Amino acid sequence: AQKITQTQPGMFVQEKEAVTLDCTYDTSDPSYGLFWYKQPSSGEMIFLIYQGSYDQQNATEGRYSLNFQKARKSANLVISASQLGDSAMYFCAMREGRGGADGLTFGKGTHLIIQP
Amino acid sequence: NAGVTQTPKFQVLKTGQSMTLQCAQDMNHEYMSWYRQDPGMGLRLIHYSVGAGITDQGEVPNGYNVSRSTTEDFPLRLLSAAPSQTSVYFCASNQKGDAPGYTFGSGTRLTVV
């Protein structure tokens, strides 16, 4: 079974609209962390937002927020007021266990295209 | 700060050749890891290290060797390259603890012909 599932291979969104990118995860570890990364066409991995499994509130970073529903094991990324520069691949990833020693598990990604 | 530096950025190999992808970080991070990215597959963990002299296998370790002789360096070795190893390779480092501080290198695009 996949540990990270991103069900939207591609999305087209009008500029200035809000966007929700879906991510569900599977783990039996009570301590884990969830990440979202952006990968533009230039190829670098850009960290966007992080949510720890024990965090009580949803994480927010500027226009990015993470809708964390622990019981449903979902960690959706919400981008408010989308911009043309938001066009990119977006990856959800998970760290299991405490301490970050074991690397990250990634989903297959969502290709987001913002249309003017 | 340089962060995580990967060299080379591009490489073409013939089947059966060997090479080493270099990764160096200057943030004194204890943990380092290697990933490969194939179209439609996301990033997959190859090997990781929790400190000098300590390495372990990730999801797709076959065909790759690693070593960690210093905190700063974590090279990835392909002993006998195969076309299936054509991919983009990313190195990352992170600090010990639950904080999210993973830093990725800019990647190496490897083609095996």
Coordinates of C-alpha atoms in Angstrom, one line a residue:
Chain A
A1 CA 0.0 0.0 0.0
Q2 CA 1.2 3.5 -0.8
K3 CA 2.2 5.5 2.2
I4 CA 1.5 8.8 0.5
T5 CA -1.3 9.2 -2.0
Q6 CA -1.9 12.2 -4.2
T7 CA -5.0 11.5 -6.3
Q8 CA -4.8 14.6 -8.6
P9 CA -2.1 14.0 -11.3
G10 CA -2.9 17.4 -12.8
M11 CA -5.0 20.5 -12.1
F12 CA -5.9 23.6 -14.0
V13 CA -6.9 26.6 -11.9
Q14 CA -7.8 30.2 -12.8
E15 CA -5.5 32.9 -11.4
K16 CA -6.5 34.4 -8.1
E17 CA -8.7 31.3 -7.2
A18 CA -7.9 29.2 -4.2
V19 CA -6.5 25.8 -4.8
T20 CA -6.7 22.6 -2.7
L21 CA -4.2 19.8 -3.4
D22 CA -5.1 16.5 -1.8
C23 CA -2.8 14.2 0.2
T24 CA -3.7 11.2 2.2
Y25 CA -1.1 9.2 4.2
D26 CA -0.8 5.8 5.9
T27 CA 1.2 5.2 9.0
S28 CA 0.9 3.3 12.3
D29 CA 3.5 5.5 13.9
P30 CA 2.0 7.9 16.4
S31 CA 4.9 10.4 15.7
Y32 CA 5.2 11.6 12.1
G33 CA 5.6 14.8 10.1
L34 CA 4.0 15.9 6.9
F35 CA 5.6 18.2 4.3
W36 CA 4.6 19.9 1.1
Y37 CA 7.3 20.7 -1.5
K38 CA 7.0 22.7 -4.7
Q39 CA 9.1 21.8 -7.7
P40 CA 9.1 24.4 -10.5
S41 CA 10.2 23.5 -14.0
S42 CA 13.8 24.5 -13.0
G43 CA 13.8 21.3 -10.9
E44 CA 14.7 22.4 -7.4
M45 CA 12.7 21.2 -4.4
I46 CA 11.2 24.1 -2.4
F47 CA 9.9 23.5 1.1
L48 CA 6.5 25.1 1.6
I49 CA 4.9 23.9 4.9
Y50 CA 5.2 21.3 7.6
Q51 CA 2.7 19.8 10.0
G52 CA 3.7 17.6 13.0
S53 CA 1.4 14.8 14.1
Y54 CA 1.1 16.3 17.6
D55 CA 0.5 19.9 16.4
Q56 CA -2.9 21.0 17.5
Q57 CA -3.4 23.7 15.0
N58 CA -3.2 23.6 11.2
A59 CA 0.1 25.0 9.9
T60 CA 0.1 28.2 7.9
E61 CA 2.9 29.9 5.9
G62 CA 1.8 33.0 4.0
R63 CA -0.6 32.0 1.2
Y64 CA -0.1 28.3 2.1
S65 CA -2.1 26.4 4.7
L66 CA -2.3 22.8 5.5
N67 CA -5.7 21.3 6.3
F68 CA -4.7 18.5 8.7
Q69 CA -7.4 16.0 9.4
K70 CA -5.7 13.4 11.6
A71 CA -8.6 10.9 11.9
R72 CA -9.0 10.9 8.1
K73 CA -5.2 10.8 7.6
S74 CA -5.3 13.6 5.2
A75 CA -3.0 16.7 4.8
N76 CA -4.3 18.8 2.0
L77 CA -2.4 21.9 0.9
V78 CA -4.5 25.0 0.4
I79 CA -3.1 27.9 -1.7
S80 CA -5.1 31.1 -1.4
A81 CA -5.2 33.6 -4.2
S82 CA -3.2 31.6 -6.7
Q83 CA -0.6 33.3 -8.9
L84 CA 0.9 32.4 -12.2
G85 CA 4.2 31.6 -10.4
D86 CA 2.4 28.9 -8.5
S87 CA 2.4 26.7 -11.6
A88 CA 4.7 23.7 -10.7
M89 CA 4.7 20.1 -9.4
Y90 CA 3.7 19.8 -5.8
F91 CA 4.7 16.9 -3.6
C92 CA 3.4 15.7 -0.3
A93 CA 5.9 13.8 1.9
M94 CA 6.0 12.1 5.3
R95 CA 8.6 11.6 7.9
E96 CA 7.9 8.7 10.3
G97 CA 9.3 8.3 13.8
R98 CA 10.9 11.0 15.9
G99 CA 14.0 12.7 15.0
G100 CA 13.9 12.7 11.2
A101 CA 16.5 10.0 10.8
D102 CA 14.9 7.8 8.2
G103 CA 14.4 10.1 5.3
L104 CA 11.1 11.1 3.6
T105 CA 8.4 9.2 1.7
F106 CA 6.9 11.1 -1.2
G107 CA 3.7 11.0 -3.1
K108 CA 3.7 11.0 -6.9
G109 CA 2.9 14.6 -7.1
T110 CA 0.3 17.0 -8.6
H111 CA 1.1 19.1 -11.6
L112 CA -0.6 22.4 -11.0
I113 CA -1.2 24.9 -13.9
I114 CA -2.4 28.4 -13.1
Q115 CA -4.2 30.0 -16.0
P116 CA -4.5 33.8 -16.5
Chain B
N1 CA 25.7 29.6 3.0
A2 CA 26.0 27.0 0.2
G3 CA 23.6 24.5 1.8
V4 CA 23.7 21.2 0.0
T5 CA 25.9 21.0 -3.0
Q6 CA 25.6 18.3 -5.6
T7 CA 28.1 17.6 -8.4
P8 CA 27.9 17.1 -11.3
K9 CA 24.7 18.7 -12.5
F10 CA 24.5 16.6 -15.6
Q11 CA 26.2 13.3 -16.5
V12 CA 26.0 10.8 -19.4
L13 CA 27.3 7.3 -18.7
K14 CA 27.6 4.2 -20.9
T15 CA 26.1 1.0 -19.6
G16 CA 28.6 -0.7 -17.3
Q17 CA 30.5 2.4 -16.3
S18 CA 30.9 3.4 -12.7
M19 CA 30.7 6.9 -11.2
T20 CA 30.2 8.7 -8.0
L21 CA 27.7 11.5 -7.4
Q22 CA 29.0 13.9 -4.9
C23 CA 27.0 15.5 -2.1
A24 CA 28.3 18.0 0.5
Q25 CA 26.5 20.0 3.1
D26 CA 27.9 22.9 5.3
M27 CA 25.1 23.1 7.8
N28 CA 26.5 20.5 10.2
H29 CA 23.4 18.4 9.8
E30 CA 23.6 14.9 11.2
Y31 CA 21.3 13.3 8.7
M32 CA 21.7 12.9 5.0
S33 CA 19.8 11.0 2.3
W34 CA 19.7 10.3 -1.4
Y35 CA 16.6 10.1 -3.6
R36 CA 15.9 9.4 -7.2
Q37 CA 13.1 11.0 -9.2
D38 CA 11.6 9.3 -12.2
P39 CA 8.7 10.6 -14.3
G40 CA 5.4 9.9 -12.6
M41 CA 7.0 8.3 -9.5
G42 CA 7.8 11.2 -7.2
L43 CA 11.0 10.9 -5.2
R44 CA 12.1 7.6 -3.8
L45 CA 14.6 7.1 -1.0
I46 CA 17.8 5.2 -2.0
H47 CA 20.1 5.3 1.1
Y48 CA 20.3 7.4 4.1
S49 CA 22.8 8.1 6.9
V50 CA 22.3 9.2 10.5
G51 CA 26.0 10.1 11.0
A52 CA 29.6 9.5 10.0
G53 CA 30.1 5.7 9.6
I54 CA 26.4 4.9 9.7
T55 CA 24.3 4.2 6.6
D56 CA 21.1 2.3 5.8
Q57 CA 19.1 1.3 2.8
G58 CA 15.9 3.0 1.7
E59 CA 13.2 1.9 -0.7
V60 CA 15.3 1.4 -3.8
P61 CA 18.9 0.6 -2.8
N62 CA 19.9 -1.9 -5.5
G63 CA 22.7 -0.9 -7.7
Y64 CA 23.9 1.9 -5.4
N65 CA 26.5 2.1 -2.6
V66 CA 27.1 4.9 -0.1
S67 CA 29.5 5.7 2.6
R68 CA 29.7 8.5 5.1
S69 CA 33.3 9.2 6.3
T70 CA 32.6 12.7 7.4
T71 CA 29.6 14.7 8.6
E72 CA 29.8 16.9 5.5
D73 CA 30.0 14.4 2.6
F74 CA 27.7 11.6 1.5
P75 CA 28.7 10.3 -2.0
L76 CA 26.5 7.9 -4.0
R77 CA 28.3 5.3 -6.1
L78 CA 27.0 3.5 -9.1
L79 CA 29.3 0.5 -9.6
S80 CA 28.0 -0.7 -13.0
A81 CA 25.5 1.7 -14.5
A82 CA 22.3 0.4 -16.1
P83 CA 19.8 2.3 -18.3
S84 CA 17.2 1.8 -15.5
Q85 CA 19.3 4.1 -13.4
T86 CA 18.6 7.0 -15.7
S87 CA 17.0 9.5 -13.4
V88 CA 17.4 12.8 -11.5
Y89 CA 19.2 12.3 -8.2
F90 CA 18.7 14.5 -5.2
C91 CA 20.7 14.6 -2.0
A92 CA 19.2 16.1 1.2
S93 CA 20.3 16.9 4.7
N94 CA 18.4 17.6 7.8
Q95 CA 19.0 18.3 11.4
K96 CA 18.3 15.9 14.2
G97 CA 14.9 16.4 15.8
D98 CA 11.4 16.9 14.8
A99 CA 11.8 20.3 13.1
P100 CA 11.2 20.2 9.4
G101 CA 14.6 21.5 8.3
Y102 CA 15.3 19.2 5.2
T103 CA 17.5 21.0 2.7
F104 CA 17.8 19.6 -0.8
G105 CA 20.5 19.9 -3.3
S106 CA 19.8 21.1 -6.9
G107 CA 20.0 17.6 -8.3
T108 CA 22.0 15.6 -10.8
R109 CA 20.5 14.5 -14.0
L110 CA 22.0 11.2 -15.0
T111 CA 21.5 9.5 -18.4
V112 CA 22.8 5.9 -18.9
V113 CA 23.0 4.9 -22.6

